[in-house]
Short mmCIF file of N, CA and C in Angstrom, two decimals:
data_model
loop_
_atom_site.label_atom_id
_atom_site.label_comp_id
_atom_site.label_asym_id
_atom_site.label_seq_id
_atom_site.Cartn_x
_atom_site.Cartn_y
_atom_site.Cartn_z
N UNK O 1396 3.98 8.71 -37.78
CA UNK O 1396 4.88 9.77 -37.40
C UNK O 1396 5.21 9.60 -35.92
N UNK O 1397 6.52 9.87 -35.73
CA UNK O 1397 7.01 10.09 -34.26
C UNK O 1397 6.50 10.97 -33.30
N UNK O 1398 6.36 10.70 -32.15
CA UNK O 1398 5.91 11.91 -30.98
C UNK O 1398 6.77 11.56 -30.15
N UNK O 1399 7.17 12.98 -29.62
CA UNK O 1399 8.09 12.70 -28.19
C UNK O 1399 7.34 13.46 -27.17
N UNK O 1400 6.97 12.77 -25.90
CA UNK O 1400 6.08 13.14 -24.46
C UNK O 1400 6.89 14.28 -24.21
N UNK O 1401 6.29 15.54 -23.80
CA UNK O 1401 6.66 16.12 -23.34
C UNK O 1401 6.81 16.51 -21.64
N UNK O 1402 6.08 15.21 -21.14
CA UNK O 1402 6.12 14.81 -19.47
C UNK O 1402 6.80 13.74 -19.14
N UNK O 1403 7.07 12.88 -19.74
CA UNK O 1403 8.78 12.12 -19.60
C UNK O 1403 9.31 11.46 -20.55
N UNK O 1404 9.41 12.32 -21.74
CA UNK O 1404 10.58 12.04 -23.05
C UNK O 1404 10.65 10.99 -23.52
N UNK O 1405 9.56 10.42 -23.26
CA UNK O 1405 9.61 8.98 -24.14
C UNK O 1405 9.06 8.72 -25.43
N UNK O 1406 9.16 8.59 -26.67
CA UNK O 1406 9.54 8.45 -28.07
C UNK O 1406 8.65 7.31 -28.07
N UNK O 1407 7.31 7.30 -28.92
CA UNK O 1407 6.01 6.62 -29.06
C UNK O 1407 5.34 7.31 -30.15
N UNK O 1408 4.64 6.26 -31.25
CA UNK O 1408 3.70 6.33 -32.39
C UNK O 1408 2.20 6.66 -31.81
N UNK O 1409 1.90 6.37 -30.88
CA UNK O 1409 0.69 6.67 -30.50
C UNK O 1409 0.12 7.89 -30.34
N UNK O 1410 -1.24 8.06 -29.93
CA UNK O 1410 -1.72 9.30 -29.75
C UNK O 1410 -1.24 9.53 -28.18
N UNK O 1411 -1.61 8.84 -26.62
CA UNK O 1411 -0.91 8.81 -25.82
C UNK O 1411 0.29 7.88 -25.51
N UNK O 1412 0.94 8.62 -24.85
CA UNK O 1412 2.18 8.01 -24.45
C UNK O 1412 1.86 6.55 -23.61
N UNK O 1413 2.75 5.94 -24.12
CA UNK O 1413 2.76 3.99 -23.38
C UNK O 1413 2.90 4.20 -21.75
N UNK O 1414 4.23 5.54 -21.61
CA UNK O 1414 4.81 5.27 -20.22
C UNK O 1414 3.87 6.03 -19.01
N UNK O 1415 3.64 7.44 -19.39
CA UNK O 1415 2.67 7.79 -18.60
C UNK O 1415 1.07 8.33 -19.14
N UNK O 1416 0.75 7.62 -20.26
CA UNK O 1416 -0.69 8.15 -20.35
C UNK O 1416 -0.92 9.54 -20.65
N UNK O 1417 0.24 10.45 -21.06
CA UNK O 1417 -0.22 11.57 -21.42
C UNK O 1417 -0.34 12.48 -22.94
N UNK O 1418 -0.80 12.84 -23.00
CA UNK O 1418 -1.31 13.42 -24.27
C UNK O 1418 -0.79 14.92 -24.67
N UNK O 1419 0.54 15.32 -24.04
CA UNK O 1419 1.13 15.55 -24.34
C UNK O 1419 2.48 15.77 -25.27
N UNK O 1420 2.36 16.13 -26.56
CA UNK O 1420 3.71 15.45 -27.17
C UNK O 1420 3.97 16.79 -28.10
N UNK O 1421 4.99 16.87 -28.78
CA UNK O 1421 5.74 17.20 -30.19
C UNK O 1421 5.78 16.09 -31.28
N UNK O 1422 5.92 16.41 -32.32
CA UNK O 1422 6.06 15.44 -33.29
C UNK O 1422 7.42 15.79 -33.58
N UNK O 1423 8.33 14.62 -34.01
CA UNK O 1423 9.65 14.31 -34.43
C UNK O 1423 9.71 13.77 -35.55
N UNK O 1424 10.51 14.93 -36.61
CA UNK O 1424 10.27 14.38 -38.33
C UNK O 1424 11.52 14.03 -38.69
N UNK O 1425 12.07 13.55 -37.77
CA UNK O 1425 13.61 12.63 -38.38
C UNK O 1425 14.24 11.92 -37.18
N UNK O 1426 13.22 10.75 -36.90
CA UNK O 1426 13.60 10.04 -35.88
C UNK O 1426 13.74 8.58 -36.58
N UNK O 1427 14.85 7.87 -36.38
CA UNK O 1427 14.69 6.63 -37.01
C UNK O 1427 14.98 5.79 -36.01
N UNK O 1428 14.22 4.43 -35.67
CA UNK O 1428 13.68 3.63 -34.66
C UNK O 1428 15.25 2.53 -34.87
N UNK O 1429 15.92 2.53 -33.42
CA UNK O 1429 17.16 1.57 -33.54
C UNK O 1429 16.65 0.02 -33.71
N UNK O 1430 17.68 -0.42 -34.58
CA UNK O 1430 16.76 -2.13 -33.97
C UNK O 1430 17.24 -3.11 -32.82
N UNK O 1431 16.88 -3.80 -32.75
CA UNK O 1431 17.00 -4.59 -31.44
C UNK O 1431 18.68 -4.94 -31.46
N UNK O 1432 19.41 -4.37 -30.81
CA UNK O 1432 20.94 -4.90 -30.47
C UNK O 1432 21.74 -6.42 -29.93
N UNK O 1433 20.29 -6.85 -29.38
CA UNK O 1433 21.20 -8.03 -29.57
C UNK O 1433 20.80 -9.06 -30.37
N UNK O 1434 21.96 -9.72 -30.59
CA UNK O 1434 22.03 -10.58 -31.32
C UNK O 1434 21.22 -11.82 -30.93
N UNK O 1435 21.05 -12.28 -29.73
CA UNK O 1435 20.28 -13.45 -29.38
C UNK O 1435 19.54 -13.18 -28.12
N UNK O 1436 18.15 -13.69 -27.90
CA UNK O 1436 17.55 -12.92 -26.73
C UNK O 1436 18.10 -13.28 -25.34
N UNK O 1437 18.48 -13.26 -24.46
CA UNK O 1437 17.86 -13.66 -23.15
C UNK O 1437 17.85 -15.05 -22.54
N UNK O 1438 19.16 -15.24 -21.90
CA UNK O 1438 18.51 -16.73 -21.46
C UNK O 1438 17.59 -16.51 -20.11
N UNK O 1439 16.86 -17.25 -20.19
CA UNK O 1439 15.78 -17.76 -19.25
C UNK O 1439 16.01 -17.94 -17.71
N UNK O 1440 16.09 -17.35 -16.77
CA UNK O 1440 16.59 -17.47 -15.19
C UNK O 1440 15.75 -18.14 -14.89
N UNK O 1441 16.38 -19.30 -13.99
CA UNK O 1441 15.82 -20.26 -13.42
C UNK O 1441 15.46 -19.47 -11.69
N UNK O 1442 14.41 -19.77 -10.74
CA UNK O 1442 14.23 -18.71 -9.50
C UNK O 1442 15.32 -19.56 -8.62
N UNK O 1443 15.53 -18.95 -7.62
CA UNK O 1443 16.56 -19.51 -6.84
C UNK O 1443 15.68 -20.49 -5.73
N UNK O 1444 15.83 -21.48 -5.08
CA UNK O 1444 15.52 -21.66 -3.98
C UNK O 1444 14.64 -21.58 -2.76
N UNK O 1445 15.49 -20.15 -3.11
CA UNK O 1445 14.52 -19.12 -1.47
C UNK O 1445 13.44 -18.87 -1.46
N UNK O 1446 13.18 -18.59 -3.19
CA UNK O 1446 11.90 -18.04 -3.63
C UNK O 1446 10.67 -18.77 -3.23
N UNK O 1447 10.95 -20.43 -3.10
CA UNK O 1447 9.57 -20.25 -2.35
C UNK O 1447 8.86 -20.38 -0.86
N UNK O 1448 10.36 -19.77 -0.16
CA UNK O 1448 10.18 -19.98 1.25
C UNK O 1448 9.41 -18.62 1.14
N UNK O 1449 10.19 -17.85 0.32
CA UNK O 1449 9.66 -16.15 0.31
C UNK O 1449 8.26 -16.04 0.29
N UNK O 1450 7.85 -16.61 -0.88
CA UNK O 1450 6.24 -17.04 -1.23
C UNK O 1450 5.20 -17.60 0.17
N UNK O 1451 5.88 -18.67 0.43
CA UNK O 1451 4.77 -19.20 1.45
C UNK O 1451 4.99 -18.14 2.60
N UNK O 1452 5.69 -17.47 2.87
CA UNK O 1452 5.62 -16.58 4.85
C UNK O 1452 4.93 -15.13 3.72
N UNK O 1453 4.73 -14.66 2.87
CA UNK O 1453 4.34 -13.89 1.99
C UNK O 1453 2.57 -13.65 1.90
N UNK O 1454 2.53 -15.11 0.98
CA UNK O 1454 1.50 -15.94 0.64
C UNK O 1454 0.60 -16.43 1.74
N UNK O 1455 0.60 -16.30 3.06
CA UNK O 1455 -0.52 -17.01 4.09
C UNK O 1455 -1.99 -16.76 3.91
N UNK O 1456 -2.76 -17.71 4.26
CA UNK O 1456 -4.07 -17.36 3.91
C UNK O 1456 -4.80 -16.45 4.59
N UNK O 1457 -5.89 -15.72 4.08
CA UNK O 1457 -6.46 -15.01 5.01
C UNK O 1457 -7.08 -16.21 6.25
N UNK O 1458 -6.95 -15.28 7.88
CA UNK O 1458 -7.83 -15.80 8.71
C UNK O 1458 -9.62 -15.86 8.32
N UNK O 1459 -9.99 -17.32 8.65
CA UNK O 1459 -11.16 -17.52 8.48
C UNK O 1459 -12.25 -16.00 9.47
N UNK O 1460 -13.41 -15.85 9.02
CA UNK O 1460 -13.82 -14.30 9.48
C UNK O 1460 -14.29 -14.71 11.28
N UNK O 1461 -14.62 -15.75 11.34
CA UNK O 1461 -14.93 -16.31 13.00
C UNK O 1461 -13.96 -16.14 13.95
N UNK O 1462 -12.45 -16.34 12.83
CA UNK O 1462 -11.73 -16.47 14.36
C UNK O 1462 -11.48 -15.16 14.22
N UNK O 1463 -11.30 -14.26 13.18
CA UNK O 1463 -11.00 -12.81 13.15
C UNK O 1463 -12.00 -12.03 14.15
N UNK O 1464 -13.87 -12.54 14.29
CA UNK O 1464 -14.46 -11.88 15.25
C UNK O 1464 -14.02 -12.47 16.46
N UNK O 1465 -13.95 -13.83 16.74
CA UNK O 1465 -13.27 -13.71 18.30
C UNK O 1465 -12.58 -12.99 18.53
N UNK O 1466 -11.23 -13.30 18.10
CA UNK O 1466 -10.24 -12.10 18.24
C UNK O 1466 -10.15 -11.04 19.12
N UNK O 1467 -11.24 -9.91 17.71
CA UNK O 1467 -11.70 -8.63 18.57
C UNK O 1467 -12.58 -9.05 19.33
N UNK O 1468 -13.80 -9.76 19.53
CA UNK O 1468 -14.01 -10.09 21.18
C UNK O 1468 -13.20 -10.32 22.21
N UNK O 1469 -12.52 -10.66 22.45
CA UNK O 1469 -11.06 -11.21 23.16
C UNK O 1469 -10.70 -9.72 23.90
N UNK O 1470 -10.21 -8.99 22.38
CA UNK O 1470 -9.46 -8.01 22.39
C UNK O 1470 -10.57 -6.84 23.63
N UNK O 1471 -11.60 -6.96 23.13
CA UNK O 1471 -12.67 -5.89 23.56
C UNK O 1471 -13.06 -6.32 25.06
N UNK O 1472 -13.18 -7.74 24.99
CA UNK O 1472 -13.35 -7.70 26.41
C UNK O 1472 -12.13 -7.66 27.27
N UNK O 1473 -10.99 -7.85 27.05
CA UNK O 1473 -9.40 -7.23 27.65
C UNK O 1473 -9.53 -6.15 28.27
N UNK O 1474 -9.96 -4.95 26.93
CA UNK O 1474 -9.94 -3.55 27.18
C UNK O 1474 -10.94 -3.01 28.14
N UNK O 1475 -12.44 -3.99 28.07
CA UNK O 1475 -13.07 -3.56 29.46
C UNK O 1475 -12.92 -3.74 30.61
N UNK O 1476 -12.55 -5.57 30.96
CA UNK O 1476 -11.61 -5.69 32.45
C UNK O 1476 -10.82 -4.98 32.70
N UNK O 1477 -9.73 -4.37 32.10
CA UNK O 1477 -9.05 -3.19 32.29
C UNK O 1477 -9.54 -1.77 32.32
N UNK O 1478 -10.42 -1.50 31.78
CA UNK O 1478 -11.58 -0.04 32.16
C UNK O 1478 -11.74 -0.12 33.40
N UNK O 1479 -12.47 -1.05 33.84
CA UNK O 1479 -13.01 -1.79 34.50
C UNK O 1479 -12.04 -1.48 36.72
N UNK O 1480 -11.01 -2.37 36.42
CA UNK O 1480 -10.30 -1.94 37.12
C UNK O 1480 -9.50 -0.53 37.07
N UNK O 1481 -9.06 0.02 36.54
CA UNK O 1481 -9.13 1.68 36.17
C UNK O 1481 -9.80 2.28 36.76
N UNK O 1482 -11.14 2.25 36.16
CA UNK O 1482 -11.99 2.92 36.42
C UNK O 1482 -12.52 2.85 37.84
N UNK O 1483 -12.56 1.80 38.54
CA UNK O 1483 -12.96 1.50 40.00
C UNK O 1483 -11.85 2.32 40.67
N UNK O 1484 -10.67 2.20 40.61
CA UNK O 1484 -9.71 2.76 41.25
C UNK O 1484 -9.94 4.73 41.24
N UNK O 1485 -10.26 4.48 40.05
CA UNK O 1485 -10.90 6.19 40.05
C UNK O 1485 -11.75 6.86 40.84
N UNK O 1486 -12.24 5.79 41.00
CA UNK O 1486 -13.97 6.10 41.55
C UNK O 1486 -13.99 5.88 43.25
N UNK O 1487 -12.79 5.16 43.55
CA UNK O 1487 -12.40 5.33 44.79
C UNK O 1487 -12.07 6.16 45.33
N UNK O 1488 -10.88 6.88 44.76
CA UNK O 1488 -10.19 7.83 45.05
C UNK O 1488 -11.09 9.51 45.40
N UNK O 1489 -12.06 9.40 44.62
CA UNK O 1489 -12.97 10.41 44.92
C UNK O 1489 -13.73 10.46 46.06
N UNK O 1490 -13.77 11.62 46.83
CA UNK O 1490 -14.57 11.42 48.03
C UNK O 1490 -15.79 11.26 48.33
N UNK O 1491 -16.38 11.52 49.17
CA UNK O 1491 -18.15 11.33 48.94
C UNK O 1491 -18.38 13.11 49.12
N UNK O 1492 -17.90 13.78 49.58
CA UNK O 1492 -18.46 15.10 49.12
C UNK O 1492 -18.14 15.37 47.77
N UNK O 1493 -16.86 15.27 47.14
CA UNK O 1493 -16.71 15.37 45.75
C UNK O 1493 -17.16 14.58 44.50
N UNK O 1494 -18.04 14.00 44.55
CA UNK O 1494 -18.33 12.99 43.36
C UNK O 1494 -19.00 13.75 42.87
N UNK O 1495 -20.43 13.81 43.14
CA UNK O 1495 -21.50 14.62 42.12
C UNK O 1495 -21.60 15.83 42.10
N UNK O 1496 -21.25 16.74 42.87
CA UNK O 1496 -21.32 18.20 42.69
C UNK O 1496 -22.88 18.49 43.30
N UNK O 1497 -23.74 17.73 43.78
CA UNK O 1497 -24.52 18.28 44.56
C UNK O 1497 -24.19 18.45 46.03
N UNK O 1498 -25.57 19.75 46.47
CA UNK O 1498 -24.96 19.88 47.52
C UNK O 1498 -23.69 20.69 47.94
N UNK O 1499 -22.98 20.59 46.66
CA UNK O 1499 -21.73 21.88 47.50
C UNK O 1499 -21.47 23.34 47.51
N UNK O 1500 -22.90 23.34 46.93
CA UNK O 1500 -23.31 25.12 46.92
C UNK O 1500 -23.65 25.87 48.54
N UNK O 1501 -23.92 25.12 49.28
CA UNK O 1501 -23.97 25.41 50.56
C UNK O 1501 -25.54 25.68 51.00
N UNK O 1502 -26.29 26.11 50.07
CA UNK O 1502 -27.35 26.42 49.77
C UNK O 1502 -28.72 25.44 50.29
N UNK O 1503 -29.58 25.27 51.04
CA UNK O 1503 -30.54 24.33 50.58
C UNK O 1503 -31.58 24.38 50.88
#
């Protein structure tokens, strides 16, 4: 017997639907199944060309995992020479009464 999905109308013998897996349906008692319209199937497309330039810039291999940890070593020690100088420049700019906060209670 026929079922038609009632979550996207697609017309299937099964208990769930092929298209989305759901188990939702009505049954349809006068549905008759069209047959295949054409007359001869399909010729066969040959891929074009491009396809396998597409493939290989697509297709690259993963980086081996060594050079992937250099890398972020590289990367990490970049980001600290640059802390690095940053951070000194910061640390300049502060005075010597203002750095630690001792002492400026007046108190002693």
């Amino acid at each position: 017997m026929a079922r038609l999905c009632l979550d996207c109308e697609e017309v299937h013998d099964d208990y769930q639907c092929p298209v989305c897996a759901s188990d939702h349906f009505t049954y349809l008692t006068r549905w008759v199944p069209a047959p295949e319209r054409r007359e001869r199937p399909r010729p066969a497309v040959t891929p074009p060309p491009e396809l396998d330039t597409y493939r290989r810039l697509v297709d690259k291999p993963a980086p081996s995992p060594g050079r992937t940890f250099t890398r972020a070593l590289l990367g990490l020690g970049a980001a600290g020479v640059l802390g690095l100088f940053l951070g000194g420049r910061r640390a300049r700019t502060v005075g010597p009464d203002e750095g630690s906060g001792e002492g400026t209670s007046g108190e002693e």
